Coordinates of C-alpha atoms and ligand atoms in Angstrom, one line a residue:
M1 CA -18.5 58.8 -17.3
Q2 CA -20.4 56.0 -15.7
N3 CA -17.8 53.3 -16.4
F4 CA -15.4 54.2 -13.7
T5 CA -15.0 55.5 -10.2
F6 CA -12.7 58.2 -9.2
Q7 CA -12.6 58.7 -5.5
N8 CA -10.3 58.9 -2.6
P9 CA -9.8 56.7 -0.7
T10 CA -11.5 53.5 -1.8
K11 CA -11.2 49.9 -0.7
I12 CA -13.1 48.5 -3.7
I13 CA -10.1 47.1 -5.5
F14 CA -7.3 46.7 -3.1
G15 CA -6.8 44.7 0.1
E16 CA -5.9 46.4 3.3
G17 CA -2.2 45.5 3.1
Q18 CA -1.9 47.0 -0.4
I19 CA -3.6 50.2 0.7
A20 CA -1.3 50.4 3.7
A21 CA 1.7 50.1 1.3
L22 CA 0.6 53.4 -0.3
G23 CA 1.4 55.1 3.0
E24 CA 0.4 58.8 3.5
R25 CA 0.2 59.5 -0.2
A26 CA -3.0 61.1 -1.6
W27 CA -4.4 58.7 -4.2
F28 CA -7.3 58.2 -6.5
V29 CA -8.7 55.2 -8.4
F30 CA -9.7 55.2 -12.0
S31 CA -11.3 51.9 -12.9
G32 CA -13.1 50.7 -16.0
I33 CA -10.2 50.4 -18.5
E34 CA -11.5 47.6 -20.7
P35 CA -9.8 44.9 -22.7
N36 CA -8.4 46.4 -25.8
P37 CA -8.3 49.8 -24.0
T38 CA -10.1 52.5 -25.8
Y39 CA -9.1 56.1 -26.5
E40 CA -12.6 57.1 -25.4
T41 CA -12.2 55.7 -21.9
L42 CA -8.6 56.7 -21.5
M43 CA -9.2 60.3 -22.4
Q44 CA -11.7 60.4 -19.5
A45 CA -8.8 59.4 -17.2
V46 CA -6.5 62.0 -18.8
A47 CA -9.1 64.7 -18.1
L48 CA -9.5 63.8 -14.5
A49 CA -5.8 63.2 -13.9
R50 CA -5.1 66.7 -15.3
E51 CA -7.8 68.1 -13.1
K52 CA -6.3 66.5 -10.0
N53 CA -2.7 67.3 -10.9
I54 CA -1.7 63.6 -10.7
N55 CA 2.0 63.2 -10.7
F56 CA 2.4 59.4 -10.6
L57 CA 0.3 56.6 -12.1
L58 CA 0.1 53.0 -10.8
A59 CA -1.3 50.5 -13.2
V60 CA -2.9 47.5 -11.4
G61 CA -4.1 44.9 -13.8
G62 CA -3.0 43.2 -17.1
G63 CA -1.7 44.4 -20.4
S64 CA -4.7 46.5 -21.2
V65 CA -4.5 48.5 -18.0
I66 CA -0.7 48.9 -18.3
D67 CA -1.0 49.9 -22.0
G68 CA -3.8 52.3 -21.1
T69 CA -1.7 53.8 -18.4
K70 CA 1.2 54.4 -20.8
F71 CA -1.2 56.3 -23.0
I72 CA -2.6 58.3 -20.1
A73 CA 1.0 59.1 -19.0
A74 CA 1.9 60.2 -22.5
A75 CA -1.3 62.1 -23.2
M76 CA -1.4 64.1 -20.0
N77 CA 1.5 66.4 -21.0
F78 CA 1.0 66.1 -24.8
D79 CA 0.6 69.3 -26.7
G80 CA -2.1 68.7 -29.3
E81 CA -4.5 66.0 -30.1
P82 CA -3.4 62.9 -28.2
W83 CA -4.8 60.5 -30.9
D84 CA -1.9 61.7 -33.1
I85 CA 0.4 59.8 -30.8
L86 CA -1.1 56.7 -32.4
A87 CA -2.4 57.7 -35.8
K88 CA 0.5 59.9 -36.8
Q89 CA 3.2 58.4 -34.5
A90 CA 3.7 61.9 -33.1
P91 CA 6.8 61.7 -30.8
V92 CA 6.2 61.5 -27.1
R93 CA 9.0 63.3 -25.3
D94 CA 7.4 63.7 -21.9
A95 CA 5.3 61.3 -19.8
V96 CA 4.0 61.2 -16.2
P97 CA 6.0 58.5 -14.4
F98 CA 4.2 55.2 -13.6
G99 CA 4.7 51.8 -12.2
S100 CA 2.7 48.6 -12.5
V101 CA 1.3 45.7 -10.4
L102 CA 0.8 42.9 -12.9
T103 CA -2.2 40.6 -12.4
L104 CA -2.3 38.9 -15.8
P105 CA 0.7 37.2 -17.4
A106 CA 0.4 37.8 -21.2
T107 CA 1.5 40.9 -22.9
G108 CA 4.9 41.8 -21.4
S109 CA 3.8 45.4 -21.1
E110 CA 5.1 45.5 -17.6
M111 CA 8.7 45.5 -18.8
N112 CA 8.5 47.4 -22.1
N113 CA 7.6 50.8 -23.5
G114 CA 4.9 49.7 -26.1
S115 CA 1.2 50.3 -25.9
V116 CA -1.7 49.4 -28.1
I117 CA -4.9 51.5 -28.0
S118 CA -8.2 51.2 -29.8
Y119 CA -10.4 54.0 -31.0
R120 CA -13.8 52.4 -30.9
A121 CA -15.6 55.0 -33.0
K122 CA -13.1 54.8 -35.8
G123 CA -12.6 51.0 -35.7
D124 CA -8.8 51.5 -35.3
K125 CA -6.4 49.6 -33.1
L126 CA -2.9 51.1 -33.2
F127 CA 0.3 51.1 -31.2
F128 CA 3.0 53.5 -30.1
T129 CA 6.3 53.4 -28.2
S130 CA 8.4 56.0 -26.5
D131 CA 11.6 56.1 -24.5
V132 CA 9.6 57.7 -21.7
T133 CA 6.9 55.1 -21.4
Y134 CA 8.8 52.3 -19.6
P135 CA 7.3 51.5 -16.2
L136 CA 9.6 52.7 -13.4
F137 CA 8.9 49.3 -11.7
S138 CA 6.6 46.4 -11.9
V139 CA 5.5 44.0 -9.2
L140 CA 5.0 40.4 -10.3
D141 CA 3.2 38.2 -7.7
P142 CA 2.1 34.9 -9.2
T143 CA -0.6 34.5 -6.5
T144 CA -2.5 37.4 -8.1
T145 CA -3.1 35.2 -11.1
Y146 CA -4.9 32.4 -9.2
S147 CA -8.3 33.8 -9.6
L148 CA -8.1 34.5 -13.3
P149 CA -10.7 32.9 -15.6
P150 CA -9.3 30.0 -17.7
R151 CA -9.9 32.1 -20.9
Q152 CA -7.6 34.8 -19.7
I153 CA -4.8 32.3 -18.8
A154 CA -5.2 30.6 -22.2
N155 CA -5.1 34.0 -24.0
G156 CA -2.0 35.0 -22.0
V157 CA -0.1 31.8 -23.0
V158 CA -1.0 32.2 -26.7
D159 CA -0.1 35.9 -26.7
A160 CA 3.3 35.3 -25.1
F161 CA 4.0 32.4 -27.4
V162 CA 3.3 34.6 -30.5
H163 CA 5.4 37.4 -29.1
I164 CA 8.3 35.1 -29.0
V165 CA 7.6 33.7 -32.5
E166 CA 7.4 37.2 -34.0
Q167 CA 11.0 37.8 -32.8
Y168 CA 12.4 34.3 -33.4
L169 CA 10.8 32.7 -36.5
T170 CA 12.3 34.9 -39.2
Y171 CA 15.6 34.0 -40.8
P172 CA 18.9 32.9 -39.3
V173 CA 21.4 35.5 -38.3
D174 CA 23.6 33.3 -36.1
A175 CA 22.2 34.9 -32.9
K176 CA 22.8 31.9 -30.7
V177 CA 21.8 33.6 -27.4
Q178 CA 18.6 35.1 -28.7
D179 CA 17.6 31.8 -30.4
G180 CA 18.4 29.8 -27.3
F181 CA 16.5 32.1 -25.0
A182 CA 13.5 32.1 -27.4
E183 CA 13.4 28.4 -27.7
G184 CA 13.6 27.9 -24.0
L185 CA 10.7 30.3 -23.5
L186 CA 8.6 28.6 -26.1
I187 CA 9.3 25.1 -24.7
T188 CA 8.4 26.4 -21.2
L189 CA 5.1 27.7 -22.5
T190 CA 4.3 24.3 -24.1
E191 CA 4.9 22.8 -20.7
V192 CA 3.3 25.3 -18.2
G193 CA 0.5 26.5 -20.5
P194 CA -1.7 23.3 -20.1
Q195 CA -0.6 23.0 -16.5
A196 CA -1.8 26.5 -15.7
L197 CA -5.3 25.6 -17.0
A198 CA -5.3 22.3 -15.1
E199 CA -3.8 23.5 -11.8
P200 CA -4.9 27.1 -11.1
H201 CA -3.2 27.3 -7.7
N202 CA 0.1 25.7 -8.6
Y203 CA 2.6 28.5 -7.6
S204 CA 5.5 27.1 -9.5
V205 CA 3.5 26.9 -12.8
R206 CA 2.1 30.4 -12.4
A207 CA 5.5 31.8 -11.5
N208 CA 7.1 30.2 -14.6
L209 CA 4.3 31.4 -16.8
M210 CA 4.4 35.0 -15.4
W211 CA 8.2 35.3 -15.9
T212 CA 8.1 33.7 -19.4
A213 CA 5.4 36.2 -20.5
T214 CA 7.5 39.1 -19.2
L215 CA 10.7 37.9 -20.9
A216 CA 8.9 37.2 -24.1
L217 CA 8.5 40.9 -24.8
N218 CA 11.0 42.9 -22.7
G219 CA 13.4 43.4 -25.6
L220 CA 15.9 40.7 -24.6
I221 CA 15.2 38.0 -27.2
G222 CA 14.5 40.7 -29.9
A223 CA 17.8 42.6 -29.5
G224 CA 19.8 42.7 -32.7
V225 CA 17.7 40.2 -34.6
P226 CA 15.1 40.6 -37.4
Q227 CA 11.5 40.8 -36.2
D228 CA 8.3 40.0 -38.0
W229 CA 5.1 41.3 -36.2
A230 CA 2.9 40.8 -39.3
T231 CA 0.7 38.3 -37.3
H232 CA 0.0 41.0 -34.7
M233 CA -0.8 43.6 -37.3
L234 CA -3.3 41.4 -39.1
G235 CA -4.7 40.3 -35.8
H236 CA -5.3 43.9 -34.6
E237 CA -7.5 44.5 -37.6
I238 CA -9.6 41.4 -36.7
T239 CA -10.1 42.7 -33.1
A240 CA -10.9 46.2 -34.4
L241 CA -13.5 44.8 -36.8
H242 CA -15.0 41.9 -35.0
G243 CA -14.1 42.4 -31.3
L244 CA -12.2 39.1 -30.8
D245 CA -9.8 38.8 -28.0
H246 CA -6.2 39.7 -29.0
A247 CA -4.9 36.2 -28.4
Q248 CA -7.8 34.7 -30.4
T249 CA -6.8 36.7 -33.4
L250 CA -3.1 35.6 -33.1
A251 CA -4.2 31.9 -32.8
I252 CA -6.1 32.4 -36.1
V253 CA -3.4 34.3 -38.0
L254 CA -0.2 32.7 -37.0
P255 CA -0.7 29.2 -38.4
A256 CA -2.0 30.7 -41.6
M257 CA 0.9 33.2 -41.7
L258 CA 3.5 30.4 -41.3
T259 CA 1.7 28.4 -44.0
V260 CA 1.7 31.2 -46.6
R261 CA 5.3 32.3 -45.8
R262 CA 6.9 28.9 -45.2
E263 CA 9.4 29.4 -48.0
Q264 CA 10.7 32.7 -46.7
K265 CA 10.9 31.2 -43.2
R266 CA 12.1 27.8 -44.2
A267 CA 15.4 27.7 -42.3
K268 CA 14.0 29.0 -39.1
L269 CA 10.9 26.8 -39.4
L270 CA 13.2 23.7 -39.6
Q271 CA 15.1 24.9 -36.5
Y272 CA 11.8 25.6 -34.7
A273 CA 10.5 22.1 -35.6
E274 CA 13.6 20.4 -34.3
R275 CA 14.3 22.4 -31.2
V276 CA 10.9 23.4 -29.9
W277 CA 8.8 20.4 -31.1
N278 CA 11.4 17.7 -31.3
I279 CA 10.4 17.0 -34.9
T280 CA 13.3 15.3 -36.7
E281 CA 11.7 12.6 -38.9
G282 CA 10.6 13.0 -42.5
S283 CA 11.5 15.4 -45.3
E284 CA 12.1 19.1 -44.8
D285 CA 8.6 19.9 -46.0
E286 CA 7.0 17.3 -43.8
R287 CA 8.9 18.6 -40.8
I288 CA 7.8 22.2 -41.5
T289 CA 4.2 21.1 -42.0
A290 CA 4.3 19.1 -38.7
A291 CA 5.7 22.2 -36.8
I292 CA 2.9 24.4 -38.1
T293 CA 0.4 21.7 -37.2
A294 CA 1.9 21.4 -33.7
T295 CA 1.6 25.1 -33.2
R296 CA -2.1 25.0 -34.1
V297 CA -2.7 21.9 -31.9
F298 CA -1.0 23.6 -29.0
F299 CA -3.3 26.7 -29.3
E300 CA -6.4 24.4 -29.5
R301 CA -5.2 22.4 -26.5
M302 CA -5.2 25.8 -24.8
T303 CA -8.8 26.0 -25.9
V304 CA -8.2 28.9 -28.3
G305 CA -9.8 28.3 -31.7
T306 CA -7.4 28.7 -34.7
R307 CA -9.8 29.5 -37.5
L308 CA -12.1 32.5 -38.3
R309 CA -15.0 30.1 -38.6
D310 CA -14.5 29.0 -35.0
Y311 CA -15.7 32.5 -34.1
Q312 CA -18.5 32.5 -36.7
I313 CA -16.6 34.8 -39.1
G314 CA -16.5 34.0 -42.8
G315 CA -14.4 35.3 -45.6
G316 CA -16.8 38.1 -46.3
S317 CA -14.9 40.6 -44.1
I318 CA -11.5 40.1 -45.8
D319 CA -12.0 43.0 -48.1
T320 CA -12.6 45.3 -45.1
L321 CA -9.7 43.9 -43.2
I322 CA -7.4 44.5 -46.2
A323 CA -8.7 48.1 -46.6
K324 CA -8.1 48.8 -43.0
L325 CA -4.5 47.4 -43.1
T326 CA -3.9 49.6 -46.2
E327 CA -5.4 52.6 -44.5
H328 CA -3.1 52.1 -41.5
G329 CA 0.0 51.8 -43.8
M330 CA 0.5 48.1 -43.1
I331 CA 1.4 47.4 -46.7
A332 CA 5.0 46.0 -46.3
L333 CA 5.0 43.9 -43.2
G334 CA 7.3 41.2 -41.9
E335 CA 11.0 40.8 -41.6
H336 CA 11.5 41.3 -45.3
G337 CA 8.7 43.8 -45.8
E338 CA 7.2 41.3 -48.2
V339 CA 3.8 41.0 -46.6
T340 CA 1.9 43.2 -49.0
P341 CA -1.9 43.5 -48.9
E342 CA -2.0 40.6 -51.4
V343 CA 0.0 38.4 -49.1
S344 CA -2.2 39.5 -46.2
R345 CA -5.3 38.6 -48.2
K346 CA -3.9 35.0 -48.7
V347 CA -3.2 34.7 -45.0
Y348 CA -6.8 35.8 -44.1
Q349 CA -8.1 33.4 -46.7
V350 CA -6.1 30.5 -45.3
A351 CA -7.3 31.5 -41.9
V352 CA -11.0 31.2 -42.7
Ligands
ZN1 ZN1 0.4 40.5 -28.4

């Protein structure tokens, strides 16, 4: 239990004004929730929160802290082994209420009920959702992002971009509003992403980035339309096995995924090419290829490598990645359920 502090009160993390905002409430700090938050760490928080009879949680941080808080909130009152919430998708009917103060625009966790947790000892990275794990409120102040390292800004832009693509780039269902929103968010990211790296203290850029990342995964653009999420599932296995950042795995998998499934996604890829990247010249196949290339170039412009070899990973781990996907039941992914382990293998191979 050396990774965190749990004390009352502390001024280690918060400024005076933020502490004052807590008023007369009794409060404690649990710090040390890591990127790709682990079951091991979070269960320490659960034990202490139970011991202190905590009745409200406030997540101050990025998606990992908010996802971790959702799990703590769900596990505190869970009857049984809390890992079952993830491994067996055991229903969560009761959770301690929580809010969030977002400091890292990326995951959208501040306005949804999803959470992704890793079990380091098992090499697993799994997700859960529940109707009772929405934040009661979230505070989004773009100035809290000024001090973020460039790598976290770049990762946030890529993660938000891929969240939108997972809900947009499937097949047409005449959902004009969802498509229009998604395309607007994608175009915004192509504009503000590089600006956010170049001008860390530009309020307007950071505000637009923060709001885009939230809207990318708050349910709005995904309502009533087919969704994919295969890129995320394949990416999670890379993080679990090799420890790469979440967004790095997405930057690796997405271009390969679109390449392997370009026929199934043909109509939407053409729409994406025209409306997001303004690609209107050439044959259909040339436009699709150009759109996939533009996606890869954008990620690389954000300084995020798009191939496994960029992270010194070869094809030798593909068998393990496929075995883990299969173990986790990820054998019919994508909007048509057509991403079998064989298709996933092709994606990983293209991504090398
Ligand atoms: Zn993500």
